[in-house]
Short mmCIF file of C-alpha atoms and ligand atoms in Angstrom, two decimals:
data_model
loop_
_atom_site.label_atom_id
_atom_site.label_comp_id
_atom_site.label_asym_id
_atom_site.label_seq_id
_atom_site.Cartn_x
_atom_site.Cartn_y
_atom_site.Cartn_z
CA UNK A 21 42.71 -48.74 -100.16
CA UNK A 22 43.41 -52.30 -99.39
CA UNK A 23 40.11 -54.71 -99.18
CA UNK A 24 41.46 -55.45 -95.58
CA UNK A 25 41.02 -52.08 -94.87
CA UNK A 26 37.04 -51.67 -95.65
CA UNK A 27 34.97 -52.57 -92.36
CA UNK A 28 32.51 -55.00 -94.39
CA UNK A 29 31.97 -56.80 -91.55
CA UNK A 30 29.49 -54.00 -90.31
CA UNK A 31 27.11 -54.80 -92.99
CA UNK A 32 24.89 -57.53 -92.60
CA UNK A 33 25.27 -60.88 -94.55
CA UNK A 34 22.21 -61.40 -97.02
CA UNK A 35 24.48 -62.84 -99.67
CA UNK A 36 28.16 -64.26 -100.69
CA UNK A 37 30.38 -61.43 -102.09
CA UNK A 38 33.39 -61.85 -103.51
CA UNK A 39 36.39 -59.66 -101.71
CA UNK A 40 36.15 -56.38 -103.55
CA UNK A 41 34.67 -53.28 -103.70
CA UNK A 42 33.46 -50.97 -106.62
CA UNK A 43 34.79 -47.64 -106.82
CA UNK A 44 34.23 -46.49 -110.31
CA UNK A 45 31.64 -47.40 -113.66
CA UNK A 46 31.96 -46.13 -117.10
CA UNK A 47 30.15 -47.15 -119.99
CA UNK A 48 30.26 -51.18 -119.50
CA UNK A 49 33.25 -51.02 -117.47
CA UNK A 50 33.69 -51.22 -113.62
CA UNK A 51 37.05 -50.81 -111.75
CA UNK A 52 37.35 -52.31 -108.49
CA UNK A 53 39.58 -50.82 -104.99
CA UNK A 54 42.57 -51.97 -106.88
CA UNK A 55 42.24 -50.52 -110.20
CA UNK A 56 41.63 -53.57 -112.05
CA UNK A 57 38.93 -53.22 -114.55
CA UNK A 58 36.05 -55.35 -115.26
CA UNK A 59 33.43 -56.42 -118.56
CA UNK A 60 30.22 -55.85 -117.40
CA UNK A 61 27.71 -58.17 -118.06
CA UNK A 62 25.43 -57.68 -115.12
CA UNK A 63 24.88 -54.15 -114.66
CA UNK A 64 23.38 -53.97 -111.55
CA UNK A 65 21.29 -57.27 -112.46
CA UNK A 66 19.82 -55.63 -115.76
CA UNK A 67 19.16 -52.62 -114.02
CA UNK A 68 21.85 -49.83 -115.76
CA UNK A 69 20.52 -50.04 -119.24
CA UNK A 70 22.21 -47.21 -120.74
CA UNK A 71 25.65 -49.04 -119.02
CA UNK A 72 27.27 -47.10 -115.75
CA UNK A 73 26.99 -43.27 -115.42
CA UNK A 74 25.18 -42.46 -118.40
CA UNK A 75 25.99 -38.60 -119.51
CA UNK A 76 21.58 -38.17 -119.67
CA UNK A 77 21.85 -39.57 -115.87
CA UNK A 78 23.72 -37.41 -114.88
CA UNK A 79 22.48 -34.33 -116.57
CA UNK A 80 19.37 -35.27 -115.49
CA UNK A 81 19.87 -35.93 -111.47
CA UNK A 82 21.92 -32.65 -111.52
CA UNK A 83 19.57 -30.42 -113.02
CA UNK A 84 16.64 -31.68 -110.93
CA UNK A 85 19.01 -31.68 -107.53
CA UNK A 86 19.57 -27.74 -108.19
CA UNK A 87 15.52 -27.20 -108.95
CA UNK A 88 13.55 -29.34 -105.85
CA UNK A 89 14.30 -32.90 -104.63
CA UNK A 90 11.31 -33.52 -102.25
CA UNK A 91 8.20 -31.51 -102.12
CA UNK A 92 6.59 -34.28 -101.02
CA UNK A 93 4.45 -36.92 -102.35
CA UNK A 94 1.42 -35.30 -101.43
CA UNK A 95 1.86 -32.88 -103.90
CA UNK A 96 2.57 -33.26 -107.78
CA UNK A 97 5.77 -32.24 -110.00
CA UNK A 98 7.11 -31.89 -113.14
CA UNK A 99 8.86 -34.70 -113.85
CA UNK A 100 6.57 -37.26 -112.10
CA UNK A 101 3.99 -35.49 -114.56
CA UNK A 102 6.39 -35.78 -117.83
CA UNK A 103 7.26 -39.23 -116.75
CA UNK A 104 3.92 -40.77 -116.16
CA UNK A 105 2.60 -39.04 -119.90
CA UNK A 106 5.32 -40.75 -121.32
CA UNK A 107 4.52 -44.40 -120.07
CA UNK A 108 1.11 -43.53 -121.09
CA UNK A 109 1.72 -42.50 -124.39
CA UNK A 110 4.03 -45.36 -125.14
CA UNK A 111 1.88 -48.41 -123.54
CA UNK A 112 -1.48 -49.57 -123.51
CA UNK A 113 -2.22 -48.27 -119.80
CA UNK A 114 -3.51 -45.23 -118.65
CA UNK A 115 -2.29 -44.65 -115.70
CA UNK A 116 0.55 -44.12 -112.97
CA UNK A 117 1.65 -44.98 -109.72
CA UNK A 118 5.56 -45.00 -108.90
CA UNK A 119 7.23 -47.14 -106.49
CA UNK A 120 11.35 -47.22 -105.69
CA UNK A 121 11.47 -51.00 -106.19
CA UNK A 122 10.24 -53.92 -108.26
CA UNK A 123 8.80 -55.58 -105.16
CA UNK A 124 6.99 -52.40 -104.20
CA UNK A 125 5.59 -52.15 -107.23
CA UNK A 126 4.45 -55.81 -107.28
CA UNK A 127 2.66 -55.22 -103.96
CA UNK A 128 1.14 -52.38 -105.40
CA UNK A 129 -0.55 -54.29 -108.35
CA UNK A 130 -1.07 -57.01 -105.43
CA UNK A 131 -3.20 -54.58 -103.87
CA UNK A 132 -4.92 -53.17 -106.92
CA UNK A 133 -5.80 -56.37 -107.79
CA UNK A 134 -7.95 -57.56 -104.91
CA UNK A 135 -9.50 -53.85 -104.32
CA UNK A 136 -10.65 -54.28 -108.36
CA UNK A 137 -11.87 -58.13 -106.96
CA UNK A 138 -13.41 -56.92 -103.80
CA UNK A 139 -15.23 -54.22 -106.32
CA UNK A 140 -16.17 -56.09 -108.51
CA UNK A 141 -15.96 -60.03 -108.14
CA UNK A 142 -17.56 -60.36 -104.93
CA UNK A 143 -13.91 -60.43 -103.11
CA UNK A 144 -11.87 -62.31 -105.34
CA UNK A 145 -8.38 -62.51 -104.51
CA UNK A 146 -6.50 -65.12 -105.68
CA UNK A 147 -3.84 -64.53 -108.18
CA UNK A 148 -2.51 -67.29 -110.01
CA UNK A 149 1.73 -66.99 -110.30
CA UNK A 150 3.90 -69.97 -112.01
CA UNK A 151 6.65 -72.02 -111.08
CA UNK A 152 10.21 -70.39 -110.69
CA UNK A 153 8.82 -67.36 -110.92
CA UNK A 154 10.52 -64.33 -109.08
CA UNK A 155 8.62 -61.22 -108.27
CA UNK A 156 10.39 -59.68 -105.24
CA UNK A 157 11.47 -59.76 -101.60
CA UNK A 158 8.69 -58.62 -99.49
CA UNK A 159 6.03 -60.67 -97.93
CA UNK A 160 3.39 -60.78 -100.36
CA UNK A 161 6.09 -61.00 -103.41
CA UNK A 162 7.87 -64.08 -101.80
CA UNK A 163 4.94 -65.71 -101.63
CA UNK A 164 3.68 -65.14 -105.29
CA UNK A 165 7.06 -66.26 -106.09
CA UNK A 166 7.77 -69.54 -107.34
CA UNK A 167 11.17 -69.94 -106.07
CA UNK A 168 12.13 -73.46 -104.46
CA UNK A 169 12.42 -72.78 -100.63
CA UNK A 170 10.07 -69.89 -100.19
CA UNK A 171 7.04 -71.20 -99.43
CA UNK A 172 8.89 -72.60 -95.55
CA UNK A 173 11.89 -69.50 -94.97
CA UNK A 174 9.47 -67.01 -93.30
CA UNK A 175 6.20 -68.71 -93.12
CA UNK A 176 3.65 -68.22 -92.88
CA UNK A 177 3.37 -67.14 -96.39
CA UNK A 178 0.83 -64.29 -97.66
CA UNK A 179 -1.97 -66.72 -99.14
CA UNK A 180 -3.77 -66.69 -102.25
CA UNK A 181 -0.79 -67.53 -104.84
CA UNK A 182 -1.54 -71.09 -106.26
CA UNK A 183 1.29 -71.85 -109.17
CA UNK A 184 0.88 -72.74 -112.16
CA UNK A 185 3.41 -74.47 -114.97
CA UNK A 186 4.74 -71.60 -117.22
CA UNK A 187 3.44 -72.44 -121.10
CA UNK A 188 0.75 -74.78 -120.00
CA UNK A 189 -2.47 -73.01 -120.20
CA UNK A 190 -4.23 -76.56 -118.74
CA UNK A 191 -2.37 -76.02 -115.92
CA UNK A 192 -3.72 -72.02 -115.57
CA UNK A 193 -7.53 -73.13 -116.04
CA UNK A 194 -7.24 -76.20 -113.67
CA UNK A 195 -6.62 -73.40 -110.82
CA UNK A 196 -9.34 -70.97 -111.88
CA UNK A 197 -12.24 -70.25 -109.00
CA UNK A 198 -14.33 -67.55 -107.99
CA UNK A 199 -12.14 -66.88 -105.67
CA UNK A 200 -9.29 -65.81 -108.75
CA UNK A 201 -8.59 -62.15 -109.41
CA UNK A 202 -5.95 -62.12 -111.69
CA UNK A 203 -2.69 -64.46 -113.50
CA UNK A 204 0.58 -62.57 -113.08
CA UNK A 205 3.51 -63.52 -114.61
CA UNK A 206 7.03 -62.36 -116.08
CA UNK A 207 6.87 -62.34 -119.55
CA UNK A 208 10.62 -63.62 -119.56
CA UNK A 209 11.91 -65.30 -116.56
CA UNK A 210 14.70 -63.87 -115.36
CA UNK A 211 16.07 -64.83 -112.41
CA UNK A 212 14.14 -68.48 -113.22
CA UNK A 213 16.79 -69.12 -115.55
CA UNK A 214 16.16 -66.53 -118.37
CA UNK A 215 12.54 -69.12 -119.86
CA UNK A 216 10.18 -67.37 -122.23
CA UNK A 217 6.65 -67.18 -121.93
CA UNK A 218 5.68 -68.45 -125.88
CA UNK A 219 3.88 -66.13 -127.93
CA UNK A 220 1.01 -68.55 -128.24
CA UNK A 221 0.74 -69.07 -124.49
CA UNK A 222 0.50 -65.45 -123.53
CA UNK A 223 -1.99 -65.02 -126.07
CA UNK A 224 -3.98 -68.15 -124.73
CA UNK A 225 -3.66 -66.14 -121.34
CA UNK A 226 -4.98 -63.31 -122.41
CA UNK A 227 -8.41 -65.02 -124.13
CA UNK A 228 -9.02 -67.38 -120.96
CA UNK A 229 -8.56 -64.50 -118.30
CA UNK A 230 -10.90 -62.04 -121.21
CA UNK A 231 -13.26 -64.34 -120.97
CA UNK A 232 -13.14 -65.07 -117.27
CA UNK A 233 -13.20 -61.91 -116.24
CA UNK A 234 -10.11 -62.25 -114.69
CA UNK A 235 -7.22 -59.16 -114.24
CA UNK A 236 -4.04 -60.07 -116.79
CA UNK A 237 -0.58 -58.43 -114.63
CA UNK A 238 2.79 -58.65 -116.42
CA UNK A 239 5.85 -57.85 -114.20
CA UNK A 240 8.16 -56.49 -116.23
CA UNK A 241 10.89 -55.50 -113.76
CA UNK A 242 13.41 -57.44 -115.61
CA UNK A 243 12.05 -57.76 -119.36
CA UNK A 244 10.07 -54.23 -119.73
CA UNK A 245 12.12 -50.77 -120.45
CA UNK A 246 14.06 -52.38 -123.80
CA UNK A 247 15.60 -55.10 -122.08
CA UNK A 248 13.60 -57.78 -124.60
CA UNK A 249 14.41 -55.34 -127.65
CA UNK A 250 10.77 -54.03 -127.53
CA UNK A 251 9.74 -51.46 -125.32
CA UNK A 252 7.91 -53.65 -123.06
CA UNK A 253 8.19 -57.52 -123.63
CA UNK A 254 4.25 -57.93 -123.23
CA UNK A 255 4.06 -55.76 -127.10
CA UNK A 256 6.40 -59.05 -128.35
CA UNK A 257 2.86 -61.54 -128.22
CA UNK A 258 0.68 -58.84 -129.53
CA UNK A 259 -1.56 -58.59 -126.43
CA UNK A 260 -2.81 -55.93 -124.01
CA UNK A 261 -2.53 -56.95 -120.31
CA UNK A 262 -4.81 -54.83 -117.43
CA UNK A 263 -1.28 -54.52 -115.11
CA UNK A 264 2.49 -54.02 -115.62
CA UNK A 265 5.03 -53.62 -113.16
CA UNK A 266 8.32 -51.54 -114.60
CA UNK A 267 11.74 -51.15 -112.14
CA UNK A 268 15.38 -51.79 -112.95
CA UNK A 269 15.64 -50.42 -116.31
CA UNK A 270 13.17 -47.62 -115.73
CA UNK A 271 15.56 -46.04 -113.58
CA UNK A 272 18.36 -46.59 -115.26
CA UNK A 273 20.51 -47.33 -112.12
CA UNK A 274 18.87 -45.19 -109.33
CA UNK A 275 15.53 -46.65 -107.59
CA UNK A 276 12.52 -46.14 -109.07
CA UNK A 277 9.59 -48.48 -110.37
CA UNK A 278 6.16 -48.15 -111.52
CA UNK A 279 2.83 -49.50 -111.38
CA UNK A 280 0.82 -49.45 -114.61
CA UNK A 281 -3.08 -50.12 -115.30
CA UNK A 282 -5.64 -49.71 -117.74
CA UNK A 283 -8.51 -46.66 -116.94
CA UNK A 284 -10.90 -49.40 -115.96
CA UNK A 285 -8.68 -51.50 -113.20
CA UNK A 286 -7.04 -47.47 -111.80
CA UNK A 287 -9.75 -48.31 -108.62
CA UNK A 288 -7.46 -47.13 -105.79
CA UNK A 289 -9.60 -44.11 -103.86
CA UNK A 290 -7.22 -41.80 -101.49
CA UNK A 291 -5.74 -43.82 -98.78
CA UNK A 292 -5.36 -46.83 -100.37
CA UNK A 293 -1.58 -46.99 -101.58
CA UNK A 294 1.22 -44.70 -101.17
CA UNK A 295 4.70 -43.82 -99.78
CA UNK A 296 7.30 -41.38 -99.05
CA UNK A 297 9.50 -41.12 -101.83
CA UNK A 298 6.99 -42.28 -104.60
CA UNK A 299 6.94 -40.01 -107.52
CA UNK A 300 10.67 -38.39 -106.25
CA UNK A 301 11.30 -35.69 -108.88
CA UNK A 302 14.88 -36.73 -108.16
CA UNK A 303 14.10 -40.35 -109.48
CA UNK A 304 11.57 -39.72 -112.03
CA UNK A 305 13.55 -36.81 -114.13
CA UNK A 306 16.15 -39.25 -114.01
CA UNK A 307 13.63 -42.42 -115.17
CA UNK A 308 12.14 -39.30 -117.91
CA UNK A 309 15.92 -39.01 -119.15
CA UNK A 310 15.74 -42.88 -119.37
CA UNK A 311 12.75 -43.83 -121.01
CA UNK A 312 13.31 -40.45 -123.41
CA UNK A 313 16.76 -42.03 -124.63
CA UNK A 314 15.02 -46.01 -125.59
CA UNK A 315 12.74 -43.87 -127.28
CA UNK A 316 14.82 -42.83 -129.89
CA UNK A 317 14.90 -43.96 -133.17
CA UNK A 318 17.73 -45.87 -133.41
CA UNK A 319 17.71 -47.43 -130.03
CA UNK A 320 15.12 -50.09 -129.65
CA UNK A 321 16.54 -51.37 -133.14
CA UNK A 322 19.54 -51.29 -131.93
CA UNK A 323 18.89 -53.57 -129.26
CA UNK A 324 17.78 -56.53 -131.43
CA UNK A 325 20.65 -55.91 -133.76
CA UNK A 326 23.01 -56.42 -130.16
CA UNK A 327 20.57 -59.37 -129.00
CA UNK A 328 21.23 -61.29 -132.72
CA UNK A 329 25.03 -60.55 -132.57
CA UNK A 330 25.49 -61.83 -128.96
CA UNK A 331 22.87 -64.36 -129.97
CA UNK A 332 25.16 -65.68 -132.87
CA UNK A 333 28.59 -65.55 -130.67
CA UNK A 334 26.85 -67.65 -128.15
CA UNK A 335 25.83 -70.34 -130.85
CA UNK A 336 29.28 -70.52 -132.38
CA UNK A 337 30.73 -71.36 -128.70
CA UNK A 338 27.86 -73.74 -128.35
CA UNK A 339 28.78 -75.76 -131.90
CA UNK A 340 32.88 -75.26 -130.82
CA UNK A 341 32.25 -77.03 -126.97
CA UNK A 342 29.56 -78.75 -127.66
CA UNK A 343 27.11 -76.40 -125.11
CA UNK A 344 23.29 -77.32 -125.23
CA UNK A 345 22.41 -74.03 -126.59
CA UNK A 346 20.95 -70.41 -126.41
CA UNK A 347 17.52 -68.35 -125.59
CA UNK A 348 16.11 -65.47 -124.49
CA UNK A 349 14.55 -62.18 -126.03
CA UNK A 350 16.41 -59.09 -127.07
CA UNK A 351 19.48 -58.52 -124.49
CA UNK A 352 18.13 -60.93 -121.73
CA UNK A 353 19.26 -64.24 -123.03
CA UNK A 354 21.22 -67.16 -121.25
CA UNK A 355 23.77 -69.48 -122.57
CA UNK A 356 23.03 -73.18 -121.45
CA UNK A 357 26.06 -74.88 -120.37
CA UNK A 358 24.77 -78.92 -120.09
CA UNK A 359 26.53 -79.13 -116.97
CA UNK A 360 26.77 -77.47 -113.93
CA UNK A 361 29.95 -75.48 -114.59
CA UNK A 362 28.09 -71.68 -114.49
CA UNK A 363 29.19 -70.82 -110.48
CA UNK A 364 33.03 -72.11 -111.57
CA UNK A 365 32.92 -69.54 -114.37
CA UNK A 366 31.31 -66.78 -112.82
CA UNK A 367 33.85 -67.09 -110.60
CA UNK A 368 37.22 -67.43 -113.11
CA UNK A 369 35.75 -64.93 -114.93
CA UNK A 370 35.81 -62.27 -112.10
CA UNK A 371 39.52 -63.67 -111.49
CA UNK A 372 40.43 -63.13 -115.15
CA UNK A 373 43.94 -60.64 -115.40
CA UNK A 374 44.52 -58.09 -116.33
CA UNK A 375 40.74 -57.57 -116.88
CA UNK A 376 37.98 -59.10 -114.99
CA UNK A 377 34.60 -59.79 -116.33
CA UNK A 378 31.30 -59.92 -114.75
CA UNK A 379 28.58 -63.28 -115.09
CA UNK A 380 25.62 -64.40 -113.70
CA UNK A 381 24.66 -68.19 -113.25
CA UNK A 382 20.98 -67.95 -111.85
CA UNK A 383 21.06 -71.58 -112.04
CA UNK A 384 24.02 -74.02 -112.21
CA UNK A 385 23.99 -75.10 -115.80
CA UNK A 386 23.27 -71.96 -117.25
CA UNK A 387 24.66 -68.20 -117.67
CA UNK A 388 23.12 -65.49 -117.93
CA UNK A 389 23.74 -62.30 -119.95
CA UNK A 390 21.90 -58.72 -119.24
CA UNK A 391 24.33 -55.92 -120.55
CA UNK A 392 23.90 -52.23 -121.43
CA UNK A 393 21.83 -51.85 -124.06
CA UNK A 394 24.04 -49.34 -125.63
CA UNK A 395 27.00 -52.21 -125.24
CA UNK A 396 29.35 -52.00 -128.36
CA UNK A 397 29.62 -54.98 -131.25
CA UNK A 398 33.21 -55.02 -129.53
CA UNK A 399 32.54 -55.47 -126.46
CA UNK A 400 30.33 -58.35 -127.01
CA UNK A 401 33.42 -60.00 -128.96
CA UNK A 402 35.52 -59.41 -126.43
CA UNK A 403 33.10 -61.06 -123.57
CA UNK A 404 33.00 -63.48 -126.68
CA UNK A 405 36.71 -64.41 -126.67
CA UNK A 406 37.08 -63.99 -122.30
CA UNK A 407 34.38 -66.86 -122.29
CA UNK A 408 36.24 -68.98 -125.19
CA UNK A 409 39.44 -69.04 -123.08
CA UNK A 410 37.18 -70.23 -119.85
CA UNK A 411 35.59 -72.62 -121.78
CA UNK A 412 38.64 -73.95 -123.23
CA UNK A 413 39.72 -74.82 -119.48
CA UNK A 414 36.61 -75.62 -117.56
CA UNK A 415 34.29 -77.60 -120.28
C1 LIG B 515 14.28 -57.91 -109.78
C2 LIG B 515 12.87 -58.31 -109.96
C3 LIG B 515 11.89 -57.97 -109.00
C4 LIG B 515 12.21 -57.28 -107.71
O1 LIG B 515 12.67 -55.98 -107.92
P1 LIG B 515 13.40 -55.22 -106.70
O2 LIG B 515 13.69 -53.86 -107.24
O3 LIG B 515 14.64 -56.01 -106.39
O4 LIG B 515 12.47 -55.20 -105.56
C5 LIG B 515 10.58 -58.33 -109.27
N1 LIG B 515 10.24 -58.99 -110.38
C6 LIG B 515 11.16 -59.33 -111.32
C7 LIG B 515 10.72 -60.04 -112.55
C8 LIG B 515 12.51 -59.03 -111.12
O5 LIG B 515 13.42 -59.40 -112.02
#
């Protein structure tokens, strides 16, 4: 079918897309309405870890579809059981809660945050977030954000968010009350531009909110489920947080997220947080066939040994064009350009013939890169030698 001939105009605008539609994903390959097939280095925004229609997927979604899709979340099931013992087992929290998105899962430690303050801080319910920081779309998650912008587009904003500077633990103490709850923060920024939280700083966290009695949350929407080459990127600094937020990864592709705490912060009482599809056995046998595969053996390892290959191609290109360099953890890491040429090549890389391939410039000097994690050596090399010949023309 022709892109002329798809009614897009039915769907409401929340963003630019380009003039194609997806019809098919394998592996890390896409193939658009015409047949022309494309590198992927987005996957859904670092959301299809085991790359597009993963064999365990699709075992999984069909077995559970022929067993029960939807007793409802008012009673338990297998796989929400089997998935939740996992997370436990493989963390440093106790228990569960599952969401279908990031942002619902950030409202949900929101929430748990301020009950565990009204319970036990005399009300306290501020929770310190940092600039550029991105935890989600609703309300309450746009306004912990620290996105330029946000504070005015649907204002009033949820209060009790006061930013602080990522890395600067000065900046986290100056903001501290008795009115403070709890520090949340993404242990890599993603969509900030791909900036790690230093192993020292998180640790420096961790003391000062220990010994202010203060809740320690870790949104790990983007950087948890093997993205940063660990399981979860808070085990990278050696410290424990009280909160974690999972999505993208956990699911593999389909919606689901999670809600983590510690026994002694699990203070929601019946009535206090829930929703219709949370715990789907659909989703979480899927998310169980997920978090089952990073946990074997090889794969975690595997991961770094991708990150340091990709990490390597990315500094040769930066020596041969004179770039400003590389970061990131594991298979979240961004290329910076020293000039604002990242929307130009998103784009020529899309228009790339006979194969396409698939960028992300979360800000204008910079790309981004958030494969599979299961990508092949090739496949990095070829991405490799796509982005030479851009470079070669447009820096
Ligand atoms: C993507 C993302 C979210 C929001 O997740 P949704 O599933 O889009 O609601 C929240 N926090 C971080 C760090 C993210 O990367």
């Amino acid at each position: 079918m022709a892109f002329a001939d798809y009614p897009v105009h039915t769907l409401m605008t929340i963003t630019t897309r380009p003039d194609l539609v997806f019809v098919e994903g394998q592996g890390s390959w896409m193939t658009d309405q015409n047949g022309k097939r494309y590198l992927d280095f987005l996957q859904g925004w670092a959301v299809n870890c085991l790359g597009h229609s993963a064999p365990v997927m699709i075992d999984a979604l069909n077995a559970q579809a022929r067993k029960i899709i939807n007793p409802s979340p008012a009673f338990y099931n297998e796989p929400m059981v089997k998935l939740a013992e996992l997370l436990t087992q493989n963390s440093c929290f106790d228990k569960v809660f599952f969401a279908n998105s990031g942002a619902e899962a950030n409202e949900g430690a929101i929430k748990l945050a301020r009950k565990w303050g009204r319970k036990n801080k005399s009300g306290a319910y501020q929770i310190i977030t940092f600039d550029h920081s991105f935890h989600g779309r609703t309300l309450a998650t746009m306004s912990a954000s620290g996105k330029a912008g946000w504070d005015t587009i649907f204002a009033p904003q949820v209060p009790g968010f006061p930013k602080a500077i990522l890395n600067d633990i000065a900046s986290v103490e100056a903001l501290i009350t008795d009115e403070t709850v709890a520090v949340m923060l993404e242990p890599v920024q993603g969509e900030g531009g791909v900036i790690p939280a230093t192993r020292e700083f998180m640790q420096q966290l961790r003391a000062l909110t220990k010994a202010k009695n203060i809740l320690l949350i870790v949104d790990e929407v983007q950087t948890g489920c093997g993205r940063c080459g660990s399981l979860f990127a808070y085990q990278l600094s050696g410290i424990q947080p009280d909160i974690m937020t999972l999505g993208k990864g956990i699911g593999g592709g389909v919606p689901l997220a999670a809600l983590l705490s510690t026994e002694a912060v699990a203070c929601f009482e019946p009535g206090d947080q829930g929703g219709t599809y949370n715990g789907n056995p659909l989703m979480t046998a899927v998310g169980h066939a997920v978090m089952s595969t990073l946990l074997e053996p090889e794969f975690l390892p595997g991961v770094l040994a991708r990150g340091e290959h990709l990490r390597t191609r990315m500094l040769a290109l930066c020596s041969e064009f004179g770039l400003e360099g590389e970061r990131g953890e594991g298979l979240l890491r961004a290329l910076q350009l020293g000039r604002d040429i990242g929307p130009q090549l998103v784009e020529a890389a899309r228009e790339l013939n006979p194969q396409g391939l698939l960028l992300n410039s979360p800000r204008p000097a910079l790309l981004r890169f958030m494969p599979a994690l299961n990508i092949s050596f090739e496949e990095i090399d070829e991405m490799t030698e796509m982005l030479r010949g851009l470079l070669k023309k447009h820096a």
